[in-house]
């Protein structure tokens, strides 16, 4: 009996989590001109309008470029740092672990203000560069946490074998270590991309006037009225941010099942 | 020997760490020190702040009841959000940890999904549910229970609903990690010694899951206390939270010294909380969630 209650409660909480998202996706196909209930037939018109909306397409391009650059830079920094944390013992290692996740221990608003004012003081005004630097520092801890967790599973014997067979450190890294840690690198990049693609809290502080990312574009559109176009945009966002990582995770699982480890 | 160079420190780890540490120093540590200095400067009409050591911003922030009231509102909203997250989150976490259901991994994946769904989309999705022409009103009108839409949006409870919806997965996941790590034989032992199921839960399972509960609560509290987007989207004109004041000061009024002082208040308060947590429980509990 009580287990039945627990199960029902769990189902209700899942409904609470997913119903609003499901409604967004449902309404995005609504033919009704206000995009609200009642549903008046099925149509793709809002997706077509989205495609022809220049502001939205520009925002998409900005988000994609920003997310990709963030993913590459942040993962490079994160993987190197994680290698140091997982492979070596050194004094003040515990302190370094805290330092590496410091950017998420600081409230994002505070990080946003501090970075904005400091770089402005140095003469770097609101720009794409500021956005990129902000996204890199904000995603770095997530990359470190994810990559570190995966690196613990990679065994060291293969590298030692390569080294003892005469490969130098660089050869070993590119021929042995990198292929072994590829799933971790991939997971880090995916994580950084998604967080960057989704960020609004810092982005609203850092973005120059006239430049919008997808979330800030949605935010700007919300200020007018909630149009079905927003729901359509939401549906596209959900597909990108869910289908991409889920297929990514599936790929990582498949890659890490190879006999290399 | 696998652990041979685990003991040998040298310069290598520092070389590997240096890019990340440089980034954190230049883009986080120095900027935060900088806004401490900046908070003692003054805004001028020309836009170039007047340097020096002025206590005006701090006097304003620390004595004005307007700021104090909003600070209390913010802490209240963060507290209520955390409590609701615990109430809603514990049972599902327990279910996922204890179930013998075949598709347990699927349940976990479903739980992770909201992490990937855009925060702004999830926040605005509540307008479709609670709004004048949203799902609930559509059903009520259709059933003839009401004649005109009820006004449910744009107040403090909707801000809390939005925050709970955003933060609940953090809570469930942290509790789940804790529950999943409990040795089941401890519960069996309690049962065989005569505990009822409820007693065994209260005396064994619940205390052992407290670290996860604490980690989830910390995340929920800190993240909700620092938000300004949810009140802007789901709150009314009087539902500003502390971070909204920061946003107003920096972006709208361009009063950067005041904005610096306000953000430092937020940093110190939430920083204290994180420090206390770190002292008693430690950050490794949160790191486990990523494992």
mmCIF file of N, CA, C and O in Angstrom, chain A residues 178-259:
data_model
loop_
_atom_site.group_PDB
_atom_site.id
_atom_site.type_symbol
_atom_site.label_atom_id
_atom_site.label_comp_id
_atom_site.label_asym_id
_atom_site.label_seq_id
_atom_site.Cartn_x
_atom_site.Cartn_y
_atom_site.Cartn_z
ATOM 1 N N UNK A 178 45.132 10.447 -25.481
ATOM 2 C CA UNK A 178 44.004 11.157 -26.083
ATOM 3 C C UNK A 178 42.906 10.218 -26.569
ATOM 4 O O UNK A 178 41.731 10.428 -26.259
ATOM 5 N N UNK A 179 43.262 9.156 -27.323
ATOM 6 C CA UNK A 179 42.181 8.230 -27.725
ATOM 7 C C UNK A 179 41.470 7.608 -26.527
ATOM 8 O O UNK A 179 40.254 7.427 -26.565
ATOM 9 N N UNK A 180 42.217 7.348 -25.462
ATOM 10 C CA UNK A 180 41.594 6.739 -24.284
ATOM 11 C C UNK A 180 40.650 7.696 -23.569
ATOM 12 O O UNK A 180 39.627 7.294 -23.047
ATOM 13 N N UNK A 181 41.047 8.982 -23.533
ATOM 14 C CA UNK A 181 40.194 9.923 -22.803
ATOM 15 C C UNK A 181 39.205 10.622 -23.730
ATOM 16 O O UNK A 181 38.463 11.506 -23.292
ATOM 17 N N UNK A 182 39.152 10.217 -25.007
ATOM 18 C CA UNK A 182 38.255 10.881 -25.961
ATOM 19 C C UNK A 182 36.806 10.966 -25.466
ATOM 20 O O UNK A 182 36.176 12.017 -25.594
ATOM 21 N N UNK A 183 36.266 9.883 -24.889
ATOM 22 C CA UNK A 183 34.886 10.007 -24.409
ATOM 23 C C UNK A 183 34.728 11.097 -23.353
ATOM 24 O O UNK A 183 33.740 11.829 -23.347
ATOM 25 N N UNK A 184 35.748 11.222 -22.469
ATOM 26 C CA UNK A 184 35.679 12.255 -21.433
ATOM 27 C C UNK A 184 35.729 13.641 -22.057
ATOM 28 O O UNK A 184 34.986 14.548 -21.669
ATOM 29 N N UNK A 185 36.606 13.810 -23.051
ATOM 30 C CA UNK A 185 36.729 15.099 -23.732
ATOM 31 C C UNK A 185 35.413 15.443 -24.411
ATOM 32 O O UNK A 185 34.899 16.567 -24.312
ATOM 33 N N UNK A 186 34.846 14.447 -25.072
ATOM 34 C CA UNK A 186 33.592 14.647 -25.789
ATOM 35 C C UNK A 186 32.481 15.031 -24.815
ATOM 36 O O UNK A 186 31.714 15.974 -25.065
ATOM 37 N N UNK A 187 32.411 14.333 -23.693
ATOM 38 C CA UNK A 187 31.374 14.636 -22.704
ATOM 39 C C UNK A 187 31.537 16.063 -22.182
ATOM 40 O O UNK A 187 30.557 16.801 -22.027
ATOM 41 N N UNK A 188 32.794 16.465 -21.930
ATOM 42 C CA UNK A 188 33.058 17.818 -21.453
ATOM 43 C C UNK A 188 32.609 18.865 -22.454
ATOM 44 O O UNK A 188 31.971 19.858 -22.096
ATOM 45 N N UNK A 189 32.919 18.632 -23.738
ATOM 46 C CA UNK A 189 32.549 19.596 -24.771
ATOM 47 C C UNK A 189 31.035 19.727 -24.892
ATOM 48 O O UNK A 189 30.495 20.818 -25.023
ATOM 49 N N UNK A 190 30.377 18.582 -24.847
ATOM 50 C CA UNK A 190 28.926 18.578 -24.950
ATOM 51 C C UNK A 190 28.298 19.356 -23.801
ATOM 52 O O UNK A 190 27.386 20.163 -23.982
ATOM 53 N N UNK A 191 28.835 19.117 -22.616
ATOM 54 C CA UNK A 191 28.317 19.775 -21.427
ATOM 55 C C UNK A 191 28.524 21.282 -21.530
ATOM 56 O O UNK A 191 27.605 22.069 -21.296
ATOM 57 N N UNK A 192 29.746 21.685 -21.903
ATOM 58 C CA UNK A 192 30.060 23.110 -22.005
ATOM 59 C C UNK A 192 29.178 23.762 -23.073
ATOM 60 O O UNK A 192 28.631 24.848 -22.863
ATOM 61 N N UNK A 193 29.010 23.086 -24.199
ATOM 62 C CA UNK A 193 28.184 23.650 -25.271
ATOM 63 C C UNK A 193 26.754 23.877 -24.789
ATOM 64 O O UNK A 193 26.179 24.946 -24.975
ATOM 65 N N UNK A 194 26.195 22.851 -24.143
ATOM 66 C CA UNK A 194 24.796 22.963 -23.728
ATOM 67 C C UNK A 194 24.613 24.066 -22.697
ATOM 68 O O UNK A 194 23.659 24.839 -22.762
ATOM 69 N N UNK A 195 25.559 24.156 -21.741
ATOM 70 C CA UNK A 195 25.420 25.187 -20.716
ATOM 71 C C UNK A 195 25.544 26.575 -21.336
ATOM 72 O O UNK A 195 24.780 27.485 -21.029
ATOM 73 N N UNK A 196 26.497 26.713 -22.256
ATOM 74 C CA UNK A 196 26.670 27.997 -22.917
ATOM 75 C C UNK A 196 25.433 28.337 -23.751
ATOM 76 O O UNK A 196 24.929 29.459 -23.728
ATOM 77 N N UNK A 197 24.923 27.366 -24.468
ATOM 78 C CA UNK A 197 23.771 27.562 -25.352
ATOM 79 C C UNK A 197 22.545 27.987 -24.554
ATOM 80 O O UNK A 197 21.677 28.686 -25.058
ATOM 81 N N UNK A 198 22.490 27.564 -23.311
ATOM 82 C CA UNK A 198 21.318 27.768 -22.461
ATOM 83 C C UNK A 198 21.427 29.000 -21.582
ATOM 84 O O UNK A 198 20.456 29.454 -21.005
ATOM 85 N N UNK A 199 22.639 29.563 -21.445
ATOM 86 C CA UNK A 199 22.849 30.585 -20.419
ATOM 87 C C UNK A 199 22.134 31.887 -20.733
ATOM 88 O O UNK A 199 22.160 32.372 -21.861
ATOM 89 N N UNK A 200 21.501 32.442 -19.702
ATOM 90 C CA UNK A 200 20.901 33.762 -19.870
ATOM 91 C C UNK A 200 21.349 34.730 -18.768
ATOM 92 O O UNK A 200 21.569 35.907 -19.029
ATOM 93 N N UNK A 201 21.551 34.205 -17.555
ATOM 94 C CA UNK A 201 21.866 35.061 -16.409
ATOM 95 C C UNK A 201 23.104 35.938 -16.665
ATOM 96 O O UNK A 201 23.049 37.154 -16.517
ATOM 97 N N UNK A 202 24.202 35.323 -17.057
ATOM 98 C CA UNK A 202 25.400 36.101 -17.341
ATOM 99 C C UNK A 202 25.298 36.813 -18.679
ATOM 100 O O UNK A 202 25.724 37.960 -18.827
ATOM 101 N N UNK A 203 24.715 36.116 -19.655
ATOM 102 C CA UNK A 203 24.665 36.642 -21.018
ATOM 103 C C UNK A 203 23.987 38.004 -21.094
ATOM 104 O O UNK A 203 24.443 38.891 -21.816
ATOM 105 N N UNK A 204 22.912 38.204 -20.328
ATOM 106 C CA UNK A 204 22.217 39.497 -20.363
ATOM 107 C C UNK A 204 23.131 40.629 -19.900
ATOM 108 O O UNK A 204 22.973 41.767 -20.318
ATOM 109 N N UNK A 205 24.085 40.325 -19.029
ATOM 110 C CA UNK A 205 25.029 41.346 -18.578
ATOM 111 C C UNK A 205 26.106 41.610 -19.625
ATOM 112 O O UNK A 205 26.562 42.724 -19.792
ATOM 113 N N UNK A 206 26.539 40.551 -20.296
ATOM 114 C CA UNK A 206 27.744 40.655 -21.120
ATOM 115 C C UNK A 206 27.464 41.016 -22.574
ATOM 116 O O UNK A 206 28.336 41.500 -23.267
ATOM 117 N N UNK A 207 26.271 40.718 -23.068
ATOM 118 C CA UNK A 207 26.035 40.871 -24.515
ATOM 119 C C UNK A 207 25.996 42.350 -24.898
ATOM 120 O O UNK A 207 25.453 43.176 -24.157
ATOM 121 N N UNK A 208 26.603 42.675 -26.049
ATOM 122 C CA UNK A 208 26.507 44.048 -26.524
ATOM 123 C C UNK A 208 25.081 44.310 -27.027
ATOM 124 O O UNK A 208 24.351 43.373 -27.347
ATOM 125 N N UNK A 209 24.674 45.574 -27.077
ATOM 126 C CA UNK A 209 23.356 45.919 -27.593
ATOM 127 C C UNK A 209 23.199 45.407 -29.016
ATOM 128 O O UNK A 209 24.133 45.453 -29.809
ATOM 129 N N UNK A 210 22.040 44.864 -29.331
ATOM 130 C CA UNK A 210 21.796 44.415 -30.701
ATOM 131 C C UNK A 210 22.200 42.973 -30.943
ATOM 132 O O UNK A 210 21.736 42.362 -31.890
ATOM 133 N N UNK A 211 23.077 42.428 -30.108
ATOM 134 C CA UNK A 211 23.442 41.015 -30.253
ATOM 135 C C UNK A 211 22.556 40.192 -29.319
ATOM 136 O O UNK A 211 22.407 40.535 -28.149
ATOM 137 N N UNK A 212 21.938 39.162 -29.864
ATOM 138 C CA UNK A 212 21.116 38.296 -29.020
ATOM 139 C C UNK A 212 21.552 36.848 -29.185
ATOM 140 O O UNK A 212 21.930 36.427 -30.270
ATOM 141 N N UNK A 213 21.516 36.100 -28.092
ATOM 142 C CA UNK A 213 21.634 34.645 -28.202
ATOM 143 C C UNK A 213 20.202 34.109 -28.166
ATOM 144 O O UNK A 213 19.267 34.879 -27.941
ATOM 145 N N UNK A 214 20.013 32.827 -28.383
ATOM 146 C CA UNK A 214 18.644 32.310 -28.414
ATOM 147 C C UNK A 214 17.898 32.589 -27.100
ATOM 148 O O UNK A 214 16.785 33.120 -27.134
ATOM 149 N N UNK A 215 18.496 32.280 -25.928
ATOM 150 C CA UNK A 215 17.741 32.572 -24.700
ATOM 151 C C UNK A 215 17.408 34.058 -24.524
ATOM 152 O O UNK A 215 16.297 34.382 -24.122
ATOM 153 N N UNK A 216 18.345 34.958 -24.830
ATOM 154 C CA UNK A 216 18.025 36.377 -24.641
ATOM 155 C C UNK A 216 16.993 36.831 -25.676
ATOM 156 O O UNK A 216 16.193 37.718 -25.403
ATOM 157 N N UNK A 217 17.014 36.210 -26.847
ATOM 158 C CA UNK A 217 16.007 36.512 -27.861
ATOM 159 C C UNK A 217 14.618 36.094 -27.360
ATOM 160 O O UNK A 217 13.647 36.840 -27.484
ATOM 161 N N UNK A 218 14.550 34.895 -26.775
ATOM 162 C CA UNK A 218 13.272 34.431 -26.221
ATOM 163 C C UNK A 218 12.817 35.392 -25.124
ATOM 164 O O UNK A 218 11.650 35.789 -25.062
ATOM 165 N N UNK A 219 13.764 35.800 -24.282
ATOM 166 C CA UNK A 219 13.456 36.718 -23.191
ATOM 167 C C UNK A 219 12.893 38.034 -23.741
ATOM 168 O O UNK A 219 11.891 38.552 -23.235
ATOM 169 N N UNK A 220 13.527 38.536 -24.802
ATOM 170 C CA UNK A 220 13.057 39.784 -25.411
ATOM 171 C C UNK A 220 11.660 39.594 -26.001
ATOM 172 O O UNK A 220 10.798 40.465 -25.894
ATOM 173 N N UNK A 221 11.418 38.434 -26.628
ATOM 174 C CA UNK A 221 10.106 38.173 -27.230
ATOM 175 C C UNK A 221 9.026 38.045 -26.150
ATOM 176 O O UNK A 221 7.886 38.441 -26.357
ATOM 177 N N UNK A 222 9.413 37.491 -24.982
ATOM 178 C CA UNK A 222 8.454 37.338 -23.885
ATOM 179 C C UNK A 222 7.944 38.685 -23.396
ATOM 180 O O UNK A 222 6.840 38.810 -22.900
ATOM 181 N N UNK A 223 8.811 39.690 -23.506
ATOM 182 C CA UNK A 223 8.435 40.996 -22.993
ATOM 183 C C UNK A 223 7.296 41.585 -23.824
ATOM 184 O O UNK A 223 6.543 42.411 -23.324
ATOM 185 N N UNK A 224 7.181 41.189 -25.100
ATOM 186 C CA UNK A 224 6.059 41.677 -25.896
ATOM 187 C C UNK A 224 4.819 40.880 -25.539
ATOM 188 O O UNK A 224 3.962 41.311 -24.816
ATOM 189 N N UNK A 225 4.734 39.666 -26.056
ATOM 190 C CA UNK A 225 3.615 38.818 -25.667
ATOM 191 C C UNK A 225 4.045 37.412 -25.981
ATOM 192 O O UNK A 225 4.972 37.199 -26.746
ATOM 193 N N UNK A 226 3.353 36.443 -25.385
ATOM 194 C CA UNK A 226 3.755 35.079 -25.653
ATOM 195 C C UNK A 226 3.093 34.635 -26.951
ATOM 196 O O UNK A 226 1.908 34.411 -27.017
ATOM 197 N N UNK A 227 3.867 34.558 -28.004
ATOM 198 C CA UNK A 227 3.319 34.172 -29.299
ATOM 199 C C UNK A 227 3.671 32.718 -29.551
ATOM 200 O O UNK A 227 4.595 32.189 -28.951
ATOM 201 N N UNK A 228 2.922 32.068 -30.437
ATOM 202 C CA UNK A 228 3.200 30.663 -30.737
ATOM 203 C C UNK A 228 4.609 30.498 -31.305
ATOM 204 O O UNK A 228 5.199 29.424 -31.214
ATOM 205 N N UNK A 229 5.148 31.587 -31.851
ATOM 206 C CA UNK A 229 6.509 31.528 -32.357
ATOM 207 C C UNK A 229 7.472 31.165 -31.226
ATOM 208 O O UNK A 229 8.421 30.428 -31.429
ATOM 209 N N UNK A 230 7.205 31.710 -30.038
ATOM 210 C CA UNK A 230 8.061 31.391 -28.892
ATOM 211 C C UNK A 230 7.981 29.904 -28.578
ATOM 212 O O UNK A 230 8.985 29.252 -28.322
ATOM 213 N N UNK A 231 6.745 29.377 -28.596
ATOM 214 C CA UNK A 231 6.587 27.946 -28.327
ATOM 215 C C UNK A 231 7.329 27.109 -29.371
ATOM 216 O O UNK A 231 7.959 26.112 -29.033
ATOM 217 N N UNK A 232 7.252 27.551 -30.634
ATOM 218 C CA UNK A 232 7.956 26.826 -31.693
ATOM 219 C C UNK A 232 9.464 26.883 -31.447
ATOM 220 O O UNK A 232 10.173 25.874 -31.545
ATOM 221 N N UNK A 233 9.949 28.077 -31.067
ATOM 222 C CA UNK A 233 11.370 28.239 -30.780
ATOM 223 C C UNK A 233 11.763 27.345 -29.599
ATOM 224 O O UNK A 233 12.816 26.697 -29.606
ATOM 225 N N UNK A 234 10.871 27.309 -28.598
ATOM 226 C CA UNK A 234 11.107 26.438 -27.448
ATOM 227 C C UNK A 234 11.223 24.987 -27.872
ATOM 228 O O UNK A 234 12.112 24.261 -27.414
ATOM 229 N N UNK A 235 10.336 24.561 -28.743
ATOM 230 C CA UNK A 235 10.362 23.178 -29.217
ATOM 231 C C UNK A 235 11.690 22.875 -29.922
ATOM 232 O O UNK A 235 12.310 21.833 -29.677
ATOM 233 N N UNK A 236 12.134 23.821 -30.760
ATOM 234 C CA UNK A 236 13.414 23.619 -31.454
ATOM 235 C C UNK A 236 14.556 23.531 -30.440
ATOM 236 O O UNK A 236 15.418 22.649 -30.519
ATOM 237 N N UNK A 237 14.538 24.442 -29.459
ATOM 238 C CA UNK A 237 15.575 24.430 -28.408
ATOM 239 C C UNK A 237 15.597 23.100 -27.663
ATOM 240 O O UNK A 237 16.647 22.542 -27.380
ATOM 241 N N UNK A 238 14.387 22.609 -27.313
ATOM 242 C CA UNK A 238 14.304 21.354 -26.578
ATOM 243 C C UNK A 238 14.900 20.232 -27.421
ATOM 244 O O UNK A 238 15.687 19.415 -26.934
ATOM 245 N N UNK A 239 14.555 20.229 -28.715
ATOM 246 C CA UNK A 239 15.087 19.180 -29.577
ATOM 247 C C UNK A 239 16.613 19.260 -29.641
ATOM 248 O O UNK A 239 17.296 18.248 -29.532
ATOM 249 N N UNK A 240 17.152 20.490 -29.778
ATOM 250 C CA UNK A 240 18.617 20.627 -29.876
ATOM 251 C C UNK A 240 19.299 20.231 -28.569
ATOM 252 O O UNK A 240 20.257 19.472 -28.553
ATOM 253 N N UNK A 241 18.777 20.756 -27.453
ATOM 254 C CA UNK A 241 19.488 20.533 -26.190
ATOM 255 C C UNK A 241 19.197 19.168 -25.577
ATOM 256 O O UNK A 241 19.902 18.753 -24.667
ATOM 257 N N UNK A 242 18.155 18.485 -26.026
ATOM 258 C CA UNK A 242 17.895 17.149 -25.487
ATOM 259 C C UNK A 242 18.406 16.068 -26.430
ATOM 260 O O UNK A 242 19.161 15.183 -26.037
ATOM 261 N N UNK A 243 18.025 16.173 -27.698
ATOM 262 C CA UNK A 243 18.410 15.125 -28.641
ATOM 263 C C UNK A 243 19.928 15.071 -28.800
ATOM 264 O O UNK A 243 20.528 14.002 -28.818
ATOM 265 N N UNK A 244 20.560 16.254 -28.839
ATOM 266 C CA UNK A 244 22.018 16.304 -29.008
ATOM 267 C C UNK A 244 22.748 15.607 -27.855
ATOM 268 O O UNK A 244 23.495 14.654 -28.088
ATOM 269 N N UNK A 245 22.505 16.025 -26.612
ATOM 270 C CA UNK A 245 23.220 15.343 -25.519
ATOM 271 C C UNK A 245 22.848 13.875 -25.365
ATOM 272 O O UNK A 245 23.722 13.051 -25.112
ATOM 273 N N UNK A 246 21.563 13.552 -25.527
ATOM 274 C CA UNK A 246 21.169 12.159 -25.319
ATOM 275 C C UNK A 246 21.844 11.258 -26.352
ATOM 276 O O UNK A 246 22.387 10.203 -26.016
ATOM 277 N N UNK A 247 21.874 11.728 -27.607
ATOM 278 C CA UNK A 247 22.564 10.906 -28.604
ATOM 279 C C UNK A 247 24.063 10.925 -28.332
ATOM 280 O O UNK A 247 24.766 9.944 -28.578
ATOM 281 N N UNK A 248 24.548 12.059 -27.810
ATOM 282 C CA UNK A 248 25.963 12.150 -27.441
ATOM 283 C C UNK A 248 26.325 11.140 -26.364
ATOM 284 O O UNK A 248 27.326 10.428 -26.463
ATOM 285 N N UNK A 249 25.472 11.074 -25.330
ATOM 286 C CA UNK A 249 25.733 10.134 -24.229
ATOM 287 C C UNK A 249 25.725 8.701 -24.759
ATOM 288 O O UNK A 249 26.587 7.889 -24.420
ATOM 289 N N UNK A 250 24.750 8.432 -25.635
ATOM 290 C CA UNK A 250 24.669 7.091 -26.218
ATOM 291 C C UNK A 250 25.959 6.761 -26.963
ATOM 292 O O UNK A 250 26.495 5.657 -26.863
ATOM 293 N N UNK A 251 26.474 7.773 -27.692
ATOM 294 C CA UNK A 251 27.702 7.577 -28.467
ATOM 295 C C UNK A 251 28.891 7.313 -27.540
ATOM 296 O O UNK A 251 29.691 6.405 -27.776
ATOM 297 N N UNK A 252 28.956 8.115 -26.461
ATOM 298 C CA UNK A 252 30.054 7.947 -25.499
ATOM 299 C C UNK A 252 30.017 6.537 -24.906
ATOM 300 O O UNK A 252 31.037 5.868 -24.788
ATOM 301 N N UNK A 253 28.773 6.107 -24.534
ATOM 302 C CA UNK A 253 28.627 4.760 -23.977
ATOM 303 C C UNK A 253 29.194 3.734 -24.944
ATOM 304 O O UNK A 253 29.889 2.807 -24.568
ATOM 305 N N UNK A 254 28.859 3.941 -26.235
ATOM 306 C CA UNK A 254 29.266 2.980 -27.245
ATOM 307 C C UNK A 254 30.794 3.003 -27.400
ATOM 308 O O UNK A 254 31.440 1.964 -27.423
ATOM 309 N N UNK A 255 31.347 4.245 -27.451
ATOM 310 C CA UNK A 255 32.796 4.391 -27.604
ATOM 311 C C UNK A 255 33.532 3.783 -26.414
ATOM 312 O O UNK A 255 34.549 3.115 -26.584
ATOM 313 N N UNK A 256 32.990 4.024 -25.204
ATOM 314 C CA UNK A 256 33.749 3.578 -24.039
ATOM 315 C C UNK A 256 33.585 2.074 -23.807
ATOM 316 O O UNK A 256 34.183 1.523 -22.903
ATOM 317 N N UNK A 257 32.742 1.433 -24.618
ATOM 318 C CA UNK A 257 32.616 -0.011 -24.476
ATOM 319 C C UNK A 257 33.696 -0.747 -25.292
ATOM 320 O O UNK A 257 33.774 -1.962 -25.252
ATOM 321 N N UNK A 258 34.472 0.022 -26.077
ATOM 322 C CA UNK A 258 35.502 -0.656 -26.870
ATOM 323 C C UNK A 258 36.579 -1.239 -25.955
ATOM 324 O O UNK A 258 36.701 -0.832 -24.803
ATOM 325 N N UNK A 259 37.356 -2.197 -26.426
ATOM 326 C CA UNK A 259 38.259 -2.924 -25.540
ATOM 327 C C UNK A 259 39.476 -2.108 -25.098
ATOM 328 O O UNK A 259 40.333 -2.633 -24.400
#
